[in-house]
Amino acid sequence: MKTVKLANGIDMPVLGLGVFKVAEGAELVSAVKEAIRLGYRSIDTAAIYGNEASTGQGIRESGIPREELFITSKVWNADLGYEETLAAFDETMRKMELDYLDLYLIHWPADNRYIDAWRALETLYKAGRIRAIGVSNFQIHHLETLKNHATIMPTINQVELHPRLTQKELIAYCQENNIHVEAWSPLMQGWLFDNQTLQAIAAYHNKTIAQIILRWDLQNGIIAIPKSTKPHRIAENMDIFDFELTLDEIAKIDALNQNRRVGPDPDNIDF
Ligand code: NAD
């Protein structure tokens, strides 16, 4: 699996498996194991997904040494605060039955409690319990606020990003500040599969629309975490390393941007 080097020098796979909306249980355990068997090395979960136990089980049963995997979880809004976030991390570790995480993210910039939560992430990072720390759904102004308080800046900003929400300004800011951008809902939760521009590019390369979008992420330096529990789709989403989009094709995909979200607007959240 291809990797990128994060600001603190650690390697992160460019592609991972997302497990949002998959319940605890056998289906999730086998999806995680199947992904790892196929060559995925990165799994993205979160406390709020309510599935950290099965995700951890799949990881432990994969047969791949822990140090070869890259595991992400996220602290939920209700647990933002210094002591609260330390406790939430312990709970995540207990559920996942892991000794450390590769990446721990603040899930949303819910009011200003993310500043104290960030101090907790710094403590956990310095104690060696997390290999990298980052944020999710942060706009430029949230990152600027964090900059005034942080001793370590985030290595990752995981945000909604797909051809209808290309996030160019945020990407430019993150690149200038050595923060890697990671795309959630990279496939726009299925809303782009009848798009004619993408269909034409897919037909030309003999690939699927999912593969075209994930390749577009890759060539733009964006880490992606598409979700599926179906083995053939998990395999399909990884089969993106044997072709290349032209600059013209990338520009055509960029032009699909409508600043349209499938998820909440980080500046307007009520949860
Ligand atoms: P996604 O864009 O990955 O789309 C998932 C949907 O597309 C599923 O219904 C799946 O069955 C389908 N799909 C996947 N591969 C396919 C393929 N090759 N062909 C056809 N259909 C396919 O959406 P998502 O699950 O919302 O996002 C991916 C991951 O991002 C999540 O699982 C989660 O880990 C993460 N996420 C993070 C946040 C956040 O706030 N940080 C929010 C949402 C999701």
PDB file of C-alpha atoms and ligand atoms in Angstrom:
ATOM      1  CA  MET A   1       0.000   0.000   0.000  1.00  0.00           C
ATOM      2  CA  LYS A   2       1.307   3.418  -1.005  1.00  0.00           C
ATOM      3  CA  THR A   3       1.854   5.818   1.906  1.00  0.00           C
ATOM      4  CA  VAL A   4       2.423   9.517   2.541  1.00  0.00           C
ATOM      5  CA  LYS A   5       4.719  10.967   5.184  1.00  0.00           C
ATOM      6  CA  LEU A   6       2.898  13.024   7.767  1.00  0.00           C
ATOM      7  CA  ALA A   7       4.433  16.154   9.292  1.00  0.00           C
ATOM      8  CA  ASN A   8       5.830  14.196  12.240  1.00  0.00           C
ATOM      9  CA  GLY A   9       7.596  11.721   9.941  1.00  0.00           C
ATOM     10  CA  ILE A  10       5.254   8.738  10.188  1.00  0.00           C
ATOM     11  CA  ASP A  11       3.829   6.992   7.139  1.00  0.00           C
ATOM     12  CA  MET A  12       0.094   6.846   6.513  1.00  0.00           C
ATOM     13  CA  PRO A  13      -1.557   4.728   3.795  1.00  0.00           C
ATOM     14  CA  VAL A  14      -3.124   6.822   1.033  1.00  0.00           C
ATOM     15  CA  LEU A  15      -6.228   4.642   1.084  1.00  0.00           C
ATOM     16  CA  GLY A  16      -8.131   3.162   4.002  1.00  0.00           C
ATOM     17  CA  LEU A  17     -11.398   1.452   4.837  1.00  0.00           C
ATOM     18  CA  GLY A  18     -14.132   3.581   6.433  1.00  0.00           C
ATOM     19  CA  VAL A  19     -16.606   1.816   8.716  1.00  0.00           C
ATOM     20  CA  PHE A  20     -19.270   4.469   9.379  1.00  0.00           C
ATOM     21  CA  LYS A  21     -22.820   3.075   9.718  1.00  0.00           C
ATOM     22  CA  VAL A  22     -21.681  -0.507  10.115  1.00  0.00           C
ATOM     23  CA  ALA A  23     -22.965  -2.028  13.350  1.00  0.00           C
ATOM     24  CA  GLU A  24     -20.900  -4.072  15.770  1.00  0.00           C
ATOM     25  CA  GLY A  25     -20.932  -7.709  14.702  1.00  0.00           C
ATOM     26  CA  ALA A  26     -19.729 -10.365  12.332  1.00  0.00           C
ATOM     27  CA  GLU A  27     -20.269  -8.347   9.128  1.00  0.00           C
ATOM     28  CA  LEU A  28     -17.877  -5.644  10.326  1.00  0.00           C
ATOM     29  CA  VAL A  29     -15.293  -8.082  11.694  1.00  0.00           C
ATOM     30  CA  SER A  30     -15.185  -9.880   8.347  1.00  0.00           C
ATOM     31  CA  ALA A  31     -15.113  -6.614   6.308  1.00  0.00           C
ATOM     32  CA  VAL A  32     -12.071  -5.420   8.279  1.00  0.00           C
ATOM     33  CA  LYS A  33     -10.335  -8.786   7.898  1.00  0.00           C
ATOM     34  CA  GLU A  34     -11.174  -8.951   4.189  1.00  0.00           C
ATOM     35  CA  ALA A  35      -9.850  -5.447   3.572  1.00  0.00           C
ATOM     36  CA  ILE A  36      -6.602  -6.256   5.343  1.00  0.00           C
ATOM     37  CA  ARG A  37      -6.325  -9.558   3.470  1.00  0.00           C
ATOM     38  CA  LEU A  38      -6.691  -7.630   0.200  1.00  0.00           C
ATOM     39  CA  GLY A  39      -3.911  -5.217   1.163  1.00  0.00           C
ATOM     40  CA  TYR A  40      -5.606  -2.364   3.022  1.00  0.00           C
ATOM     41  CA  ARG A  41      -3.494  -1.251   5.965  1.00  0.00           C
ATOM     42  CA  SER A  42      -5.616   1.638   7.258  1.00  0.00           C
ATOM     43  CA  ILE A  43      -8.981   1.467   9.036  1.00  0.00           C
ATOM     44  CA  ASP A  44     -11.031   4.526  10.041  1.00  0.00           C
ATOM     45  CA  THR A  45     -13.536   4.325  12.886  1.00  0.00           C
ATOM     46  CA  ALA A  46     -14.854   6.709  15.563  1.00  0.00           C
ATOM     47  CA  ALA A  47     -16.329   6.439  19.040  1.00  0.00           C
ATOM     48  CA  ILE A  48     -19.707   7.696  17.780  1.00  0.00           C
ATOM     49  CA  TYR A  49     -19.910   4.894  15.155  1.00  0.00           C
ATOM     50  CA  GLY A  50     -20.485   2.504  18.061  1.00  0.00           C
ATOM     51  CA  ASN A  51     -18.400  -0.171  16.369  1.00  0.00           C
ATOM     52  CA  GLU A  52     -14.923   0.121  17.863  1.00  0.00           C
ATOM     53  CA  ALA A  53     -15.091  -3.343  19.448  1.00  0.00           C
ATOM     54  CA  SER A  54     -15.737  -5.201  16.170  1.00  0.00           C
ATOM     55  CA  THR A  55     -13.247  -2.996  14.340  1.00  0.00           C
ATOM     56  CA  GLY A  56     -10.624  -3.908  16.942  1.00  0.00           C
ATOM     57  CA  GLN A  57     -11.574  -7.563  16.708  1.00  0.00           C
ATOM     58  CA  GLY A  58     -11.128  -7.565  12.925  1.00  0.00           C
ATOM     59  CA  ILE A  59      -7.731  -5.922  13.347  1.00  0.00           C
ATOM     60  CA  ARG A  60      -6.571  -8.428  15.949  1.00  0.00           C
ATOM     61  CA  GLU A  61      -7.848 -11.393  13.914  1.00  0.00           C
ATOM     62  CA  SER A  62      -6.331 -10.163  10.640  1.00  0.00           C
ATOM     63  CA  GLY A  63      -3.074 -11.980  11.235  1.00  0.00           C
ATOM     64  CA  ILE A  64      -1.104  -8.890  10.204  1.00  0.00           C
ATOM     65  CA  PRO A  65       1.277  -7.478  12.836  1.00  0.00           C
ATOM     66  CA  ARG A  66      -0.210  -4.456  14.562  1.00  0.00           C
ATOM     67  CA  GLU A  67       2.757  -2.240  13.590  1.00  0.00           C
ATOM     68  CA  GLU A  68       1.968  -2.779   9.895  1.00  0.00           C
ATOM     69  CA  LEU A  69      -1.521  -1.345  10.340  1.00  0.00           C
ATOM     70  CA  PHE A  70      -2.674   2.250  10.651  1.00  0.00           C
ATOM     71  CA  ILE A  71      -5.689   2.627  12.916  1.00  0.00           C
ATOM     72  CA  THR A  72      -7.707   5.830  13.338  1.00  0.00           C
ATOM     73  CA  SER A  73     -10.448   6.710  15.786  1.00  0.00           C
ATOM     74  CA  LYS A  74     -12.063   9.980  16.821  1.00  0.00           C
ATOM     75  CA  VAL A  75     -13.219  11.626  20.011  1.00  0.00           C
ATOM     76  CA  TRP A  76     -16.899  12.548  19.972  1.00  0.00           C
ATOM     77  CA  ASN A  77     -18.236  16.054  20.666  1.00  0.00           C
ATOM     78  CA  ALA A  78     -19.730  15.161  24.054  1.00  0.00           C
ATOM     79  CA  ASP A  79     -16.250  14.170  25.247  1.00  0.00           C
ATOM     80  CA  LEU A  80     -14.416  17.333  24.231  1.00  0.00           C
ATOM     81  CA  GLY A  81     -12.453  18.778  27.166  1.00  0.00           C
ATOM     82  CA  TYR A  82      -9.103  17.887  28.724  1.00  0.00           C
ATOM     83  CA  GLU A  83     -10.102  15.219  31.260  1.00  0.00           C
ATOM     84  CA  GLU A  84     -13.106  14.131  29.181  1.00  0.00           C
ATOM     85  CA  THR A  85     -10.984  13.475  26.111  1.00  0.00           C
ATOM     86  CA  LEU A  86      -8.347  11.549  28.083  1.00  0.00           C
ATOM     87  CA  ALA A  87     -11.138   9.359  29.463  1.00  0.00           C
ATOM     88  CA  ALA A  88     -12.730   8.932  26.014  1.00  0.00           C
ATOM     89  CA  PHE A  89      -9.396   7.776  24.606  1.00  0.00           C
ATOM     90  CA  ASP A  90      -9.062   5.168  27.368  1.00  0.00           C
ATOM     91  CA  GLU A  91     -12.569   3.952  26.579  1.00  0.00           C
ATOM     92  CA  THR A  92     -11.721   3.652  22.873  1.00  0.00           C
ATOM     93  CA  MET A  93      -8.606   1.648  23.713  1.00  0.00           C
ATOM     94  CA  ARG A  94     -10.594  -0.590  26.026  1.00  0.00           C
ATOM     95  CA  LYS A  95     -13.231  -1.276  23.372  1.00  0.00           C
ATOM     96  CA  MET A  96     -10.747  -1.821  20.564  1.00  0.00           C
ATOM     97  CA  GLU A  97      -8.428  -3.872  22.793  1.00  0.00           C
ATOM     98  CA  LEU A  98      -5.431  -2.114  21.313  1.00  0.00           C
ATOM     99  CA  ASP A  99      -2.347  -0.653  23.012  1.00  0.00           C
ATOM    100  CA  TYR A 100      -2.058   2.444  20.860  1.00  0.00           C
ATOM    101  CA  LEU A 101      -3.680   4.289  17.961  1.00  0.00           C
ATOM    102  CA  ASP A 102      -1.886   5.535  14.877  1.00  0.00           C
ATOM    103  CA  LEU A 103      -4.158   8.538  14.534  1.00  0.00           C
ATOM    104  CA  TYR A 104      -6.679  10.109  16.890  1.00  0.00           C
ATOM    105  CA  LEU A 105      -8.871  12.927  15.632  1.00  0.00           C
ATOM    106  CA  ILE A 106     -11.132  15.544  17.125  1.00  0.00           C
ATOM    107  CA  HIS A 107     -14.299  14.558  15.252  1.00  0.00           C
ATOM    108  CA  TRP A 108     -15.933  18.014  14.976  1.00  0.00           C
ATOM    109  CA  PRO A 109     -14.969  21.544  16.059  1.00  0.00           C
ATOM    110  CA  ALA A 110     -17.896  21.684  18.479  1.00  0.00           C
ATOM    111  CA  ASP A 111     -17.735  25.147  20.111  1.00  0.00           C
ATOM    112  CA  ASN A 112     -14.393  26.011  21.695  1.00  0.00           C
ATOM    113  CA  ARG A 113     -14.024  22.872  23.796  1.00  0.00           C
ATOM    114  CA  TYR A 114     -11.824  21.509  21.031  1.00  0.00           C
ATOM    115  CA  ILE A 115      -8.973  23.625  22.423  1.00  0.00           C
ATOM    116  CA  ASP A 116      -8.893  21.698  25.717  1.00  0.00           C
ATOM    117  CA  ALA A 117      -9.455  18.445  23.839  1.00  0.00           C
ATOM    118  CA  TRP A 118      -6.438  19.259  21.694  1.00  0.00           C
ATOM    119  CA  ARG A 119      -4.286  19.622  24.841  1.00  0.00           C
ATOM    120  CA  ALA A 120      -5.389  16.103  25.780  1.00  0.00           C
ATOM    121  CA  LEU A 121      -4.367  14.796  22.348  1.00  0.00           C
ATOM    122  CA  GLU A 122      -0.974  16.462  22.773  1.00  0.00           C
ATOM    123  CA  THR A 123      -0.581  14.768  26.186  1.00  0.00           C
ATOM    124  CA  LEU A 124      -1.478  11.369  24.705  1.00  0.00           C
ATOM    125  CA  TYR A 125       0.874  11.929  21.778  1.00  0.00           C
ATOM    126  CA  LYS A 126       3.776  12.904  24.049  1.00  0.00           C
ATOM    127  CA  ALA A 127       3.074   9.830  26.193  1.00  0.00           C
ATOM    128  CA  GLY A 128       3.442   7.638  23.099  1.00  0.00           C
ATOM    129  CA  ARG A 129      -0.143   6.398  23.109  1.00  0.00           C
ATOM    130  CA  ILE A 130      -0.962   7.889  19.684  1.00  0.00           C
ATOM    131  CA  ARG A 131       1.501   8.055  16.783  1.00  0.00           C
ATOM    132  CA  ALA A 132      -0.137  11.105  15.180  1.00  0.00           C
ATOM    133  CA  ILE A 133      -2.862  13.548  16.151  1.00  0.00           C
ATOM    134  CA  GLY A 134      -5.256  15.419  13.951  1.00  0.00           C
ATOM    135  CA  VAL A 135      -8.645  16.996  13.486  1.00  0.00           C
ATOM    136  CA  SER A 136     -11.750  16.453  11.415  1.00  0.00           C
ATOM    137  CA  ASN A 137     -14.211  18.905   9.906  1.00  0.00           C
ATOM    138  CA  PHE A 138     -12.034  21.901  10.757  1.00  0.00           C
ATOM    139  CA  GLN A 139     -12.408  24.990   8.602  1.00  0.00           C
ATOM    140  CA  ILE A 140      -9.517  27.388   8.124  1.00  0.00           C
ATOM    141  CA  HIS A 141     -10.657  29.601  11.010  1.00  0.00           C
ATOM    142  CA  HIS A 142     -10.784  26.615  13.394  1.00  0.00           C
ATOM    143  CA  LEU A 143      -7.225  25.721  12.424  1.00  0.00           C
ATOM    144  CA  GLU A 144      -6.153  29.329  12.928  1.00  0.00           C
ATOM    145  CA  THR A 145      -7.713  29.314  16.410  1.00  0.00           C
ATOM    146  CA  LEU A 146      -5.972  26.050  17.218  1.00  0.00           C
ATOM    147  CA  LYS A 147      -2.666  27.509  16.051  1.00  0.00           C
ATOM    148  CA  ASN A 148      -2.892  30.103  18.828  1.00  0.00           C
ATOM    149  CA  HIS A 149      -3.125  27.405  21.495  1.00  0.00           C
ATOM    150  CA  ALA A 150      -1.352  24.318  20.158  1.00  0.00           C
ATOM    151  CA  THR A 151       2.218  23.236  20.818  1.00  0.00           C
ATOM    152  CA  ILE A 152       1.865  20.589  18.093  1.00  0.00           C
ATOM    153  CA  MET A 153      -0.182  21.253  14.962  1.00  0.00           C
ATOM    154  CA  PRO A 154      -2.538  18.617  13.502  1.00  0.00           C
ATOM    155  CA  THR A 155      -0.991  16.243  10.968  1.00  0.00           C
ATOM    156  CA  ILE A 156      -4.378  15.498   9.369  1.00  0.00           C
ATOM    157  CA  ASN A 157      -7.635  17.300   8.664  1.00  0.00           C
ATOM    158  CA  GLN A 158     -10.294  14.755   7.698  1.00  0.00           C
ATOM    159  CA  VAL A 159     -13.106  16.555   5.862  1.00  0.00           C
ATOM    160  CA  GLU A 160     -15.981  15.868   3.513  1.00  0.00           C
ATOM    161  CA  LEU A 161     -14.407  15.953   0.063  1.00  0.00           C
ATOM    162  CA  HIS A 162     -15.599  14.625  -3.311  1.00  0.00           C
ATOM    163  CA  PRO A 163     -16.115  16.002  -6.838  1.00  0.00           C
ATOM    164  CA  ARG A 164     -19.132  18.081  -5.679  1.00  0.00           C
ATOM    165  CA  LEU A 165     -17.136  19.554  -2.771  1.00  0.00           C
ATOM    166  CA  THR A 166     -13.534  19.908  -3.873  1.00  0.00           C
ATOM    167  CA  GLN A 167     -12.417  22.058  -0.888  1.00  0.00           C
ATOM    168  CA  LYS A 168      -9.661  23.799  -2.899  1.00  0.00           C
ATOM    169  CA  GLU A 169      -9.175  26.704  -0.505  1.00  0.00           C
ATOM    170  CA  LEU A 170      -8.986  24.435   2.541  1.00  0.00           C
ATOM    171  CA  ILE A 171      -6.576  22.094   0.747  1.00  0.00           C
ATOM    172  CA  ALA A 172      -4.291  25.015  -0.156  1.00  0.00           C
ATOM    173  CA  TYR A 173      -4.304  26.242   3.455  1.00  0.00           C
ATOM    174  CA  CYS A 174      -3.583  22.751   4.786  1.00  0.00           C
ATOM    175  CA  GLN A 175      -0.748  22.209   2.306  1.00  0.00           C
ATOM    176  CA  GLU A 176       0.839  25.517   3.339  1.00  0.00           C
ATOM    177  CA  ASN A 177       0.636  24.389   6.953  1.00  0.00           C
ATOM    178  CA  ASN A 178       1.899  20.846   6.405  1.00  0.00           C
ATOM    179  CA  ILE A 179      -1.464  19.269   7.260  1.00  0.00           C
ATOM    180  CA  HIS A 180      -2.509  16.318   5.088  1.00  0.00           C
ATOM    181  CA  VAL A 181      -6.125  16.359   3.912  1.00  0.00           C
ATOM    182  CA  GLU A 182      -8.157  13.170   4.199  1.00  0.00           C
ATOM    183  CA  ALA A 183     -11.468  12.786   2.346  1.00  0.00           C
ATOM    184  CA  TRP A 184     -14.536  11.424   4.095  1.00  0.00           C
ATOM    185  CA  SER A 185     -17.522  10.372   1.975  1.00  0.00           C
ATOM    186  CA  PRO A 186     -15.087  10.349  -0.978  1.00  0.00           C
ATOM    187  CA  LEU A 187     -17.778   8.643  -3.083  1.00  0.00           C
ATOM    188  CA  MET A 188     -20.383  11.180  -1.937  1.00  0.00           C
ATOM    189  CA  GLN A 189     -22.214   8.224  -0.400  1.00  0.00           C
ATOM    190  CA  GLY A 190     -23.152   6.970  -3.864  1.00  0.00           C
ATOM    191  CA  TRP A 191     -24.594  10.201  -5.307  1.00  0.00           C
ATOM    192  CA  LEU A 192     -22.118  10.441  -8.188  1.00  0.00           C
ATOM    193  CA  PHE A 193     -22.513   7.048  -9.798  1.00  0.00           C
ATOM    194  CA  ASP A 194     -24.750   8.353 -12.622  1.00  0.00           C
ATOM    195  CA  ASN A 195     -22.639  11.415 -13.396  1.00  0.00           C
ATOM    196  CA  GLN A 196     -21.943  11.600 -17.141  1.00  0.00           C
ATOM    197  CA  THR A 197     -18.538  13.271 -16.914  1.00  0.00           C
ATOM    198  CA  LEU A 198     -17.333  10.589 -14.536  1.00  0.00           C
ATOM    199  CA  GLN A 199     -18.996   7.875 -16.630  1.00  0.00           C
ATOM    200  CA  ALA A 200     -17.087   8.970 -19.742  1.00  0.00           C
ATOM    201  CA  ILE A 201     -13.732   9.063 -17.939  1.00  0.00           C
ATOM    202  CA  ALA A 202     -14.460   5.676 -16.346  1.00  0.00           C
ATOM    203  CA  ALA A 203     -15.359   4.110 -19.707  1.00  0.00           C
ATOM    204  CA  TYR A 204     -12.177   5.463 -21.305  1.00  0.00           C
ATOM    205  CA  HIS A 205      -9.961   3.885 -18.616  1.00  0.00           C
ATOM    206  CA  ASN A 206     -12.091   0.757 -18.301  1.00  0.00           C
ATOM    207  CA  LYS A 207     -12.553   1.554 -14.609  1.00  0.00           C
ATOM    208  CA  THR A 208     -15.579   2.284 -12.411  1.00  0.00           C
ATOM    209  CA  ILE A 209     -16.676   5.729 -11.252  1.00  0.00           C
ATOM    210  CA  ALA A 210     -15.595   4.842  -7.700  1.00  0.00           C
ATOM    211  CA  GLN A 211     -12.114   4.058  -8.984  1.00  0.00           C
ATOM    212  CA  ILE A 212     -11.952   7.291 -10.995  1.00  0.00           C
ATOM    213  CA  ILE A 213     -12.865   9.379  -7.946  1.00  0.00           C
ATOM    214  CA  LEU A 214     -10.391   7.584  -5.691  1.00  0.00           C
ATOM    215  CA  ARG A 215      -7.665   7.965  -8.322  1.00  0.00           C
ATOM    216  CA  TRP A 216      -8.498  11.685  -8.554  1.00  0.00           C
ATOM    217  CA  ASP A 217      -7.953  11.891  -4.776  1.00  0.00           C
ATOM    218  CA  LEU A 218      -4.671  10.030  -5.042  1.00  0.00           C
ATOM    219  CA  GLN A 219      -3.310  12.273  -7.800  1.00  0.00           C
ATOM    220  CA  ASN A 220      -4.400  15.344  -5.835  1.00  0.00           C
ATOM    221  CA  GLY A 221      -2.482  14.136  -2.758  1.00  0.00           C
ATOM    222  CA  ILE A 222      -5.683  13.452  -0.821  1.00  0.00           C
ATOM    223  CA  ILE A 223      -5.980  10.419   1.471  1.00  0.00           C
ATOM    224  CA  ALA A 224      -9.329   8.627   0.989  1.00  0.00           C
ATOM    225  CA  ILE A 225     -11.317   6.226   3.188  1.00  0.00           C
ATOM    226  CA  PRO A 226     -14.218   4.823   1.116  1.00  0.00           C
ATOM    227  CA  LYS A 227     -16.655   2.660   3.026  1.00  0.00           C
ATOM    228  CA  SER A 228     -17.962  -0.726   1.976  1.00  0.00           C
ATOM    229  CA  THR A 229     -18.575  -4.069   3.639  1.00  0.00           C
ATOM    230  CA  LYS A 230     -18.887  -5.922   0.317  1.00  0.00           C
ATOM    231  CA  PRO A 231     -15.692  -7.802  -0.580  1.00  0.00           C
ATOM    232  CA  HIS A 232     -15.945  -7.037  -4.309  1.00  0.00           C
ATOM    233  CA  ARG A 233     -16.302  -3.298  -3.644  1.00  0.00           C
ATOM    234  CA  ILE A 234     -13.550  -3.284  -1.029  1.00  0.00           C
ATOM    235  CA  ALA A 235     -11.334  -4.867  -3.716  1.00  0.00           C
ATOM    236  CA  GLU A 236     -12.575  -2.511  -6.449  1.00  0.00           C
ATOM    237  CA  ASN A 237     -11.819   0.568  -4.354  1.00  0.00           C
ATOM    238  CA  MET A 238      -8.214  -0.526  -3.926  1.00  0.00           C
ATOM    239  CA  ASP A 239      -7.624  -1.276  -7.590  1.00  0.00           C
ATOM    240  CA  ILE A 240      -6.567   2.267  -8.484  1.00  0.00           C
ATOM    241  CA  PHE A 241      -2.800   2.002  -8.754  1.00  0.00           C
ATOM    242  CA  ASP A 242      -2.489   0.783 -12.358  1.00  0.00           C
ATOM    243  CA  PHE A 243      -3.710   3.783 -14.341  1.00  0.00           C
ATOM    244  CA  GLU A 244      -3.344   7.546 -14.438  1.00  0.00           C
ATOM    245  CA  LEU A 245      -5.766  10.392 -15.053  1.00  0.00           C
ATOM    246  CA  THR A 246      -4.601  13.134 -17.395  1.00  0.00           C
ATOM    247  CA  LEU A 247      -4.436  16.742 -16.230  1.00  0.00           C
ATOM    248  CA  ASP A 248      -7.399  17.437 -18.491  1.00  0.00           C
ATOM    249  CA  GLU A 249      -9.453  14.679 -16.828  1.00  0.00           C
ATOM    250  CA  ILE A 250      -8.499  15.972 -13.377  1.00  0.00           C
ATOM    251  CA  ALA A 251      -9.614  19.467 -14.426  1.00  0.00           C
ATOM    252  CA  LYS A 252     -12.953  18.057 -15.679  1.00  0.00           C
ATOM    253  CA  ILE A 253     -13.538  16.354 -12.328  1.00  0.00           C
ATOM    254  CA  ASP A 254     -12.507  19.495 -10.423  1.00  0.00           C
ATOM    255  CA  ALA A 255     -15.079  21.402 -12.488  1.00  0.00           C
ATOM    256  CA  LEU A 256     -17.908  19.276 -11.036  1.00  0.00           C
ATOM    257  CA  ASN A 257     -17.554  21.232  -7.794  1.00  0.00           C
ATOM    258  CA  GLN A 258     -20.779  22.804  -6.510  1.00  0.00           C
ATOM    259  CA  ASN A 259     -19.676  23.269  -2.878  1.00  0.00           C
ATOM    260  CA  ARG A 260     -22.385  20.729  -2.088  1.00  0.00           C
ATOM    261  CA  ARG A 261     -22.287  18.658   1.094  1.00  0.00           C
ATOM    262  CA  VAL A 262     -23.927  15.374   2.015  1.00  0.00           C
ATOM    263  CA  GLY A 263     -22.970  15.879   5.643  1.00  0.00           C
ATOM    264  CA  PRO A 264     -23.275  18.762   8.133  1.00  0.00           C
ATOM    265  CA  ASP A 265     -21.639  22.146   7.621  1.00  0.00           C
ATOM    266  CA  PRO A 266     -18.922  22.446  10.291  1.00  0.00           C
ATOM    267  CA  ASP A 267     -19.848  26.109  10.829  1.00  0.00           C
ATOM    268  CA  ASN A 268     -23.431  25.220  11.564  1.00  0.00           C
ATOM    269  CA  ILE A 269     -23.585  22.129  13.735  1.00  0.00           C
ATOM    270  CA  ASP A 270     -26.052  21.557  16.550  1.00  0.00           C
ATOM    271  CA  PHE A 271     -24.722  18.289  17.912  1.00  0.00           C
TER     272      PHE A 271
HETATM  273  P1  NAD B   1     -18.607   6.921   0.970  1.00  0.00           P
HETATM  274  O1  NAD B   1     -18.515   8.085   0.083  1.00  0.00           O
HETATM  275  O2  NAD B   1     -17.411   6.098   1.267  1.00  0.00           O
HETATM  276  O3  NAD B   1     -19.751   6.020   0.356  1.00  0.00           O
HETATM  277  C1  NAD B   1     -20.159   4.838   0.949  1.00  0.00           C
HETATM  278  C2  NAD B   1     -21.308   4.255   0.136  1.00  0.00           C
HETATM  279  O4  NAD B   1     -20.864   3.939  -1.176  1.00  0.00           O
HETATM  280  C3  NAD B   1     -21.800   2.966   0.754  1.00  0.00           C
HETATM  281  O5  NAD B   1     -23.206   2.921   0.600  1.00  0.00           O
HETATM  282  C4  NAD B   1     -21.142   1.887  -0.068  1.00  0.00           C
HETATM  283  O6  NAD B   1     -21.891   0.721  -0.121  1.00  0.00           O
HETATM  284  C5  NAD B   1     -21.028   2.542  -1.421  1.00  0.00           C
HETATM  285  N1  NAD B   1     -19.845   2.088  -2.156  1.00  0.00           N
HETATM  286  C6  NAD B   1     -18.580   1.967  -1.685  1.00  0.00           C
HETATM  287  N2  NAD B   1     -17.748   1.554  -2.647  1.00  0.00           N
HETATM  288  C7  NAD B   1     -18.513   1.389  -3.754  1.00  0.00           C
HETATM  289  C8  NAD B   1     -18.225   0.982  -5.068  1.00  0.00           C
HETATM  290  N3  NAD B   1     -16.990   0.655  -5.446  1.00  0.00           N
HETATM  291  N4  NAD B   1     -19.260   0.936  -5.956  1.00  0.00           N
HETATM  292  C9  NAD B   1     -20.498   1.274  -5.591  1.00  0.00           C
HETATM  293  N5  NAD B   1     -20.833   1.670  -4.368  1.00  0.00           N
HETATM  294  C10 NAD B   1     -19.839   1.724  -3.443  1.00  0.00           C
HETATM  295  O7  NAD B   1     -19.306   7.445   2.324  1.00  0.00           O
HETATM  296  P2  NAD B   1     -19.085   7.374   3.884  1.00  0.00           P
HETATM  297  O8  NAD B   1     -19.225   6.018   4.438  1.00  0.00           O
HETATM  298  O9  NAD B   1     -19.957   8.442   4.436  1.00  0.00           O
HETATM  299  O10 NAD B   1     -17.578   7.894   4.086  1.00  0.00           O
HETATM  300  C11 NAD B   1     -16.479   7.021   4.137  1.00  0.00           C
HETATM  301  C12 NAD B   1     -15.859   6.999   5.508  1.00  0.00           C
HETATM  302  O11 NAD B   1     -15.489   8.311   5.920  1.00  0.00           O
HETATM  303  C13 NAD B   1     -16.797   6.544   6.624  1.00  0.00           C
HETATM  304  O12 NAD B   1     -17.012   5.159   6.631  1.00  0.00           O
HETATM  305  C14 NAD B   1     -16.094   7.071   7.834  1.00  0.00           C
HETATM  306  O13 NAD B   1     -15.020   6.202   8.200  1.00  0.00           O
HETATM  307  C15 NAD B   1     -15.582   8.404   7.330  1.00  0.00           C
HETATM  308  N6  NAD B   1     -16.491   9.533   7.684  1.00  0.00           N
HETATM  309  C16 NAD B   1     -16.015  10.494   8.523  1.00  0.00           C
HETATM  310  C17 NAD B   1     -16.820  11.560   8.867  1.00  0.00           C
HETATM  311  C18 NAD B   1     -16.270  12.610   9.772  1.00  0.00           C
HETATM  312  O14 NAD B   1     -17.044  13.481  10.223  1.00  0.00           O
HETATM  313  N7  NAD B   1     -14.986  12.616  10.062  1.00  0.00           N
HETATM  314  C19 NAD B   1     -18.131  11.669   8.372  1.00  0.00           C
HETATM  315  C20 NAD B   1     -18.595  10.681   7.513  1.00  0.00           C
HETATM  316  C21 NAD B   1     -17.767   9.625   7.170  1.00  0.00           C
END
